[in-house]
Short mmCIF file of C-alpha atoms in Angstrom, two decimals:
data_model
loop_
_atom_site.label_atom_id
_atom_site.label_comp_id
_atom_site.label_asym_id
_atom_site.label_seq_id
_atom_site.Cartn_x
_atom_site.Cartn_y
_atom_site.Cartn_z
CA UNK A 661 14.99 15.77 -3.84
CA UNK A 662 15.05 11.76 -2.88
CA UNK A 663 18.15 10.79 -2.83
CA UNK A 664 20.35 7.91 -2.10
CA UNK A 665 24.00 7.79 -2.76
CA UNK A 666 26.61 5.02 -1.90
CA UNK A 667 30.29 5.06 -1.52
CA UNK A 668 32.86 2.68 -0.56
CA UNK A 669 33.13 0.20 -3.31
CA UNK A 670 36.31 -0.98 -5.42
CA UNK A 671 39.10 -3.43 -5.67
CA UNK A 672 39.40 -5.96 -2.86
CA UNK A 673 41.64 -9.39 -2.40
CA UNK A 674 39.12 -12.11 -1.78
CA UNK A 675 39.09 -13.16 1.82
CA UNK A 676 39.31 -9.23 2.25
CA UNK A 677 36.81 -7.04 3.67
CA UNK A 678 35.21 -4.11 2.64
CA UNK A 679 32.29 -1.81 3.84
CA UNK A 680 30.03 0.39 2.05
CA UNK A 681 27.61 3.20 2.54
CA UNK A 682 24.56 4.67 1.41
CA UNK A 683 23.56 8.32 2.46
CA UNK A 684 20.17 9.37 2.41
CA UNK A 685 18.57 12.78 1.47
CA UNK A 686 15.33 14.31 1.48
CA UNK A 687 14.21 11.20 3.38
CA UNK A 688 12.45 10.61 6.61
CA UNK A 689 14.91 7.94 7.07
CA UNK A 690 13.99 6.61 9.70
CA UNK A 691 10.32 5.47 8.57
CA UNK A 692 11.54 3.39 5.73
CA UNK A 693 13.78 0.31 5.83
CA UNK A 694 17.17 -0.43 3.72
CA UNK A 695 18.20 -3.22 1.16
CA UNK A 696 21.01 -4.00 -0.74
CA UNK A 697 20.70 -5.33 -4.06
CA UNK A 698 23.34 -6.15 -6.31
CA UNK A 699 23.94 -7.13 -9.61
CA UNK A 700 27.22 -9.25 -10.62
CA UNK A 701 28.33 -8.01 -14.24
CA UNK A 702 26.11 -8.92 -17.38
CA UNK A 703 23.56 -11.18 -14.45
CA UNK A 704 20.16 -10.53 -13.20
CA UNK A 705 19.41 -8.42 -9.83
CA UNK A 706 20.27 -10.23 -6.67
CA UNK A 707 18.89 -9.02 -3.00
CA UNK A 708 21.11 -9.36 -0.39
CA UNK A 709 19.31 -8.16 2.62
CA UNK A 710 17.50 -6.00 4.57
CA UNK A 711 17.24 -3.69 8.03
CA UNK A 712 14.07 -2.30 9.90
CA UNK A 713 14.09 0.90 10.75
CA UNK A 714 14.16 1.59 14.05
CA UNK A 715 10.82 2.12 14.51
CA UNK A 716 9.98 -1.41 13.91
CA UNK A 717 13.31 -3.08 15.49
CA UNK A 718 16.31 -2.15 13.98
CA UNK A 719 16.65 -5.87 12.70
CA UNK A 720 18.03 -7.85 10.35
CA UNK A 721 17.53 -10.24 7.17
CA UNK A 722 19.57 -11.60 4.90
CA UNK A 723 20.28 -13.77 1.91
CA UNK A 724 21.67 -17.28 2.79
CA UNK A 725 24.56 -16.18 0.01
CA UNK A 726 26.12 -13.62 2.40
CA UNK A 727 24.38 -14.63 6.03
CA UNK A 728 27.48 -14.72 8.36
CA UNK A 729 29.57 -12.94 6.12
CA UNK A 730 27.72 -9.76 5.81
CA UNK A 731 25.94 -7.22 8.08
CA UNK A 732 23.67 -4.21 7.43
CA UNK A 733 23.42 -1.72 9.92
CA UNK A 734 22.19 1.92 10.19
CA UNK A 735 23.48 5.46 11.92
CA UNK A 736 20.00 6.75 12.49
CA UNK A 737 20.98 10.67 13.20
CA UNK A 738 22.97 11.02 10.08
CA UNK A 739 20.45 8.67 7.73
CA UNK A 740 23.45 6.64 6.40
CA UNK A 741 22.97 2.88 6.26
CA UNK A 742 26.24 0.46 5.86
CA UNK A 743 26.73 -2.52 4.60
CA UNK A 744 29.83 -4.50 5.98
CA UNK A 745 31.31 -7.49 3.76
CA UNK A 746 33.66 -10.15 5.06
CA UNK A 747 35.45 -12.86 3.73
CA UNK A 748 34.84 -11.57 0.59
CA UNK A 749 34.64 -13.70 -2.35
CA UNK A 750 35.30 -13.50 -6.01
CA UNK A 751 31.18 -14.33 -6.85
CA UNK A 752 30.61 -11.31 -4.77
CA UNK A 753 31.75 -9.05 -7.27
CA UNK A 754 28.69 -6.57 -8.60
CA UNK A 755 27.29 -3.34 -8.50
CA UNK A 756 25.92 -2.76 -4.86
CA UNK A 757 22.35 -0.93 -5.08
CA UNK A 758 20.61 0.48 -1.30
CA UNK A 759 17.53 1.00 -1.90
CA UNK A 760 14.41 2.69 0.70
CA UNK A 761 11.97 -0.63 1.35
CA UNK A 762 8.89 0.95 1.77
CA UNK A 763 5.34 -0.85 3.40
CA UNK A 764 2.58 -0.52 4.91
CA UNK A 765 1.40 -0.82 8.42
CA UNK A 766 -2.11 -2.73 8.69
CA UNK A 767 -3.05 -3.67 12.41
CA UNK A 768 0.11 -2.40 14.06
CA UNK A 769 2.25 -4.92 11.64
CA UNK A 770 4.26 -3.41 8.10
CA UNK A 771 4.14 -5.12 5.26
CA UNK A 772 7.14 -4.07 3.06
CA UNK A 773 5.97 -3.73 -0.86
CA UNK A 774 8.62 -2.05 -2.87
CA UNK A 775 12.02 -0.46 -3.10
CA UNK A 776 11.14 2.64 -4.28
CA UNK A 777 13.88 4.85 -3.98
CA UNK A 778 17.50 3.50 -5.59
CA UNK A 779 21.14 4.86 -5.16
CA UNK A 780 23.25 4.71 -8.54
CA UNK A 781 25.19 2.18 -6.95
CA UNK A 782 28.72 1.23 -5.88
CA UNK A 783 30.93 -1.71 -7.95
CA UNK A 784 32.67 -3.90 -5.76
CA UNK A 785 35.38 -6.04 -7.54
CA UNK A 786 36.62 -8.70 -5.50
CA UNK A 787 39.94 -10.53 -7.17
CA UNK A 788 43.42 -10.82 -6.50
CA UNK B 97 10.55 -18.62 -2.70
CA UNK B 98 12.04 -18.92 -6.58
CA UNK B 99 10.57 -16.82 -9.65
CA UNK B 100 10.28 -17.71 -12.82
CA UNK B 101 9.72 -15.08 -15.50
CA UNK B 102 8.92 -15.60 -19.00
CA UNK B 103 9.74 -14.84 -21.56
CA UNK B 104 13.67 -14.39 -20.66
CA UNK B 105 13.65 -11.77 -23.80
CA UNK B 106 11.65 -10.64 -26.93
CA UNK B 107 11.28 -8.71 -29.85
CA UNK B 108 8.90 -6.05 -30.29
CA UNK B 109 8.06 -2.90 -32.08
CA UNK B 110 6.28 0.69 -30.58
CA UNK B 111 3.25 0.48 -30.42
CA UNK B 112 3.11 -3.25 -29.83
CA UNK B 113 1.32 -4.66 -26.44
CA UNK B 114 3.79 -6.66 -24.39
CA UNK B 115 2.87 -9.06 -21.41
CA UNK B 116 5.57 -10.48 -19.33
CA UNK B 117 4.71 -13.28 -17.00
CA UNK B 118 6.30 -14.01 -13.19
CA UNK B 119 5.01 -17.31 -11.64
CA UNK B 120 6.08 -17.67 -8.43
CA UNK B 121 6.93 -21.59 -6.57
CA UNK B 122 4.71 -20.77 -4.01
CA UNK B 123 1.52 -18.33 -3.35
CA UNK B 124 2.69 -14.89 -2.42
CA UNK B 125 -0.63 -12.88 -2.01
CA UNK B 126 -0.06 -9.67 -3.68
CA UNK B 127 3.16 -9.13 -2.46
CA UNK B 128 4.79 -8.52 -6.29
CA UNK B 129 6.34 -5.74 -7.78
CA UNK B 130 7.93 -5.25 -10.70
CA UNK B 131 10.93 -3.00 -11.95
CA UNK B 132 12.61 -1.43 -15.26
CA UNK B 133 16.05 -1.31 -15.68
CA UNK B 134 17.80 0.49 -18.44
CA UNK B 135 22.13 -0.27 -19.28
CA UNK B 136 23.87 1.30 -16.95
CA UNK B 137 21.33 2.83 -14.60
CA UNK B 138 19.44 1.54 -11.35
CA UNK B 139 16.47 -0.52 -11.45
CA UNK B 140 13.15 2.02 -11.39
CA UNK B 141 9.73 1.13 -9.69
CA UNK B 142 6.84 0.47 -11.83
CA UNK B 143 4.39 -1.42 -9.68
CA UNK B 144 4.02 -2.60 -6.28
CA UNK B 145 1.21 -4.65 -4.77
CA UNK B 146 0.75 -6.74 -8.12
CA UNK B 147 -1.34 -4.12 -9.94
CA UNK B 148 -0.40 -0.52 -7.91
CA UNK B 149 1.11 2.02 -10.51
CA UNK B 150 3.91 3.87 -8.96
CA UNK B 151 3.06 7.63 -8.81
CA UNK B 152 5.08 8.92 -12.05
CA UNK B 153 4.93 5.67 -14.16
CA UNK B 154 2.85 6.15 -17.38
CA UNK B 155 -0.43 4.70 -17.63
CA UNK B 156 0.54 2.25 -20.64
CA UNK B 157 2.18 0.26 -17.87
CA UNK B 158 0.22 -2.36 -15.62
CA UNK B 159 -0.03 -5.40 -13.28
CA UNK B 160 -2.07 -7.77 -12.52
CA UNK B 161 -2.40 -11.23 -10.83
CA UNK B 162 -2.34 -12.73 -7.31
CA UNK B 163 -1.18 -16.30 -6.02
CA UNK B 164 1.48 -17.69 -7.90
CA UNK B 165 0.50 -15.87 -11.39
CA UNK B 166 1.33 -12.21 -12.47
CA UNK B 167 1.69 -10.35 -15.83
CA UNK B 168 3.05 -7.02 -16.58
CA UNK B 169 1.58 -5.46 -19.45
CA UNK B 170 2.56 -2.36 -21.82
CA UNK B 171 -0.32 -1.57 -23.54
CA UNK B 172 1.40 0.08 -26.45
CA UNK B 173 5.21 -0.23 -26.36
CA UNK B 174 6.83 3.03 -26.95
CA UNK B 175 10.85 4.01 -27.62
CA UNK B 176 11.69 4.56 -23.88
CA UNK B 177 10.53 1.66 -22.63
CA UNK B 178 13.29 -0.61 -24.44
CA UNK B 179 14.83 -2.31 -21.74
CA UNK B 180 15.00 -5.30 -19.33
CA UNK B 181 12.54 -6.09 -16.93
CA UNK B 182 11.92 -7.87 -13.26
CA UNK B 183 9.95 -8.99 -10.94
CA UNK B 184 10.49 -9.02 -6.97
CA UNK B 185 8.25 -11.10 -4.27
CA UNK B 186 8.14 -9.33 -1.05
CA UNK B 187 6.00 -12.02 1.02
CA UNK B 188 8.74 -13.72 3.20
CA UNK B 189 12.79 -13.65 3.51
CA UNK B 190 14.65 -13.28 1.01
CA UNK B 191 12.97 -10.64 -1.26
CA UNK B 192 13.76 -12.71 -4.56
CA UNK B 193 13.83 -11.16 -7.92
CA UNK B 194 12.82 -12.74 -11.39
CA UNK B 195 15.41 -13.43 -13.54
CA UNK B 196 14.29 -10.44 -15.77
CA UNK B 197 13.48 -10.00 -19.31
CA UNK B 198 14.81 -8.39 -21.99
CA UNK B 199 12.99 -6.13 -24.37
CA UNK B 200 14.32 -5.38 -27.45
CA UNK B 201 13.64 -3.53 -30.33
CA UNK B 202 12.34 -5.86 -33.48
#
């Protein structure tokens, strides 16, 4: 079975920091990329960025709400991807989603087209 | 890129056909998909690639559209399918959502 299944989240002091995880299962994981979407309580989903597998880099993208603050990285030979917050801030309080970004490869370049494959998610509170 | 779904919610009873729009601020090809999220639970693939059902997803379910324009569309709205809904561009950095919408029972 497909699985994804994060850890890590709870109650943090803003300015804090905080990392999570997301361990995949019955998953090439290295041919698919990771996101992390979250979802602040009773609001809309948010995405807060993205890593390549390694095939295709190993690199980086993220929203300009968490760029500098956050970083998404991945420990290929166990298939867990992390997502490491910083200087956390009260509006970053949600449920953290990873998700498996799939695409498809058309003249040696991917285009990513979905997140098809979603953990159950981790809530981060951040307050004092 | 920003996207603007409509409408933000609406009523509706089984059996009814639904269409849910997504305009996006600038022309993303037909790099859309669109997601269903019940209370509680993770967001669930429907579509990808504007119009591409998602192996599993019921055939009452489809997409359509290219550019800036793109419609989901329940053909005939059943129980399980109460719930909210979004769209996602995946044409350039950041993958931005819709701001969902909301499908209640009438």
């Amino acid at each position: 079975e497909v699985q994804l299944v994060e850890a890590g989240g709870g109650l943090v002091q803003p300015g804090r920091s905080l990392r999570l995880s997301c361990t995949a299962s019955g998953i090439t994981f290295g041919d698919y990329g990771t996101s992390w979407v979250r979802q602040a309580p009773g609001k809309g989903l948010e995405w807060v960025g993205f890593i390549r597998s390694k095939t295709y880099g190993g690199t980086t993208e993220y929203d300009a709400s968490v760029k500098g603050r956050f970083s998404i990285s991945r420990d290929e030979s166990n298939s867990i991807a992390y997502l490491e917050m910083n200087s956390l801030k009260t509006e970053d309080t949600a449920v953290y989603y990873c998700t498996r970004t799939r695409g498809m490869v058309r003249g040696g370049v991917i285009n990513y087209n979905a997140l098809d494959v979603w953990g159950q998610g981790t809530t981060v509170i951040v307050s004092s | 890129i920003q996207l603007t779904q409509s409408p933000s919610s609406l009523s509706a009873s089984v059996g009814d056909r639904v269409t849910i729009t997504c305009r996006a601020s600038q022309g993303i090809s037909s790099f859309l998909a669109w997601y269903q999220q019940k209370p509680g639970k993770a967001p669930k693939l429907l579509i990808y690639a504007a119009s591409t059902l998602e192996s599993g997803v019921p055939s009452r379910f489809s997409g359509s559209g290219s550019g800036t324009d793109f419609t989901l569309t329940i053909s005939s709205l059943q129980p399980e399918d109460f719930a909210t809904y979004y769209c996602q561009q995946l044409n350039s950095y950041p993958f931005t959502f819709g701001g969902g919408t909301k499908v209640e029972i009438k």
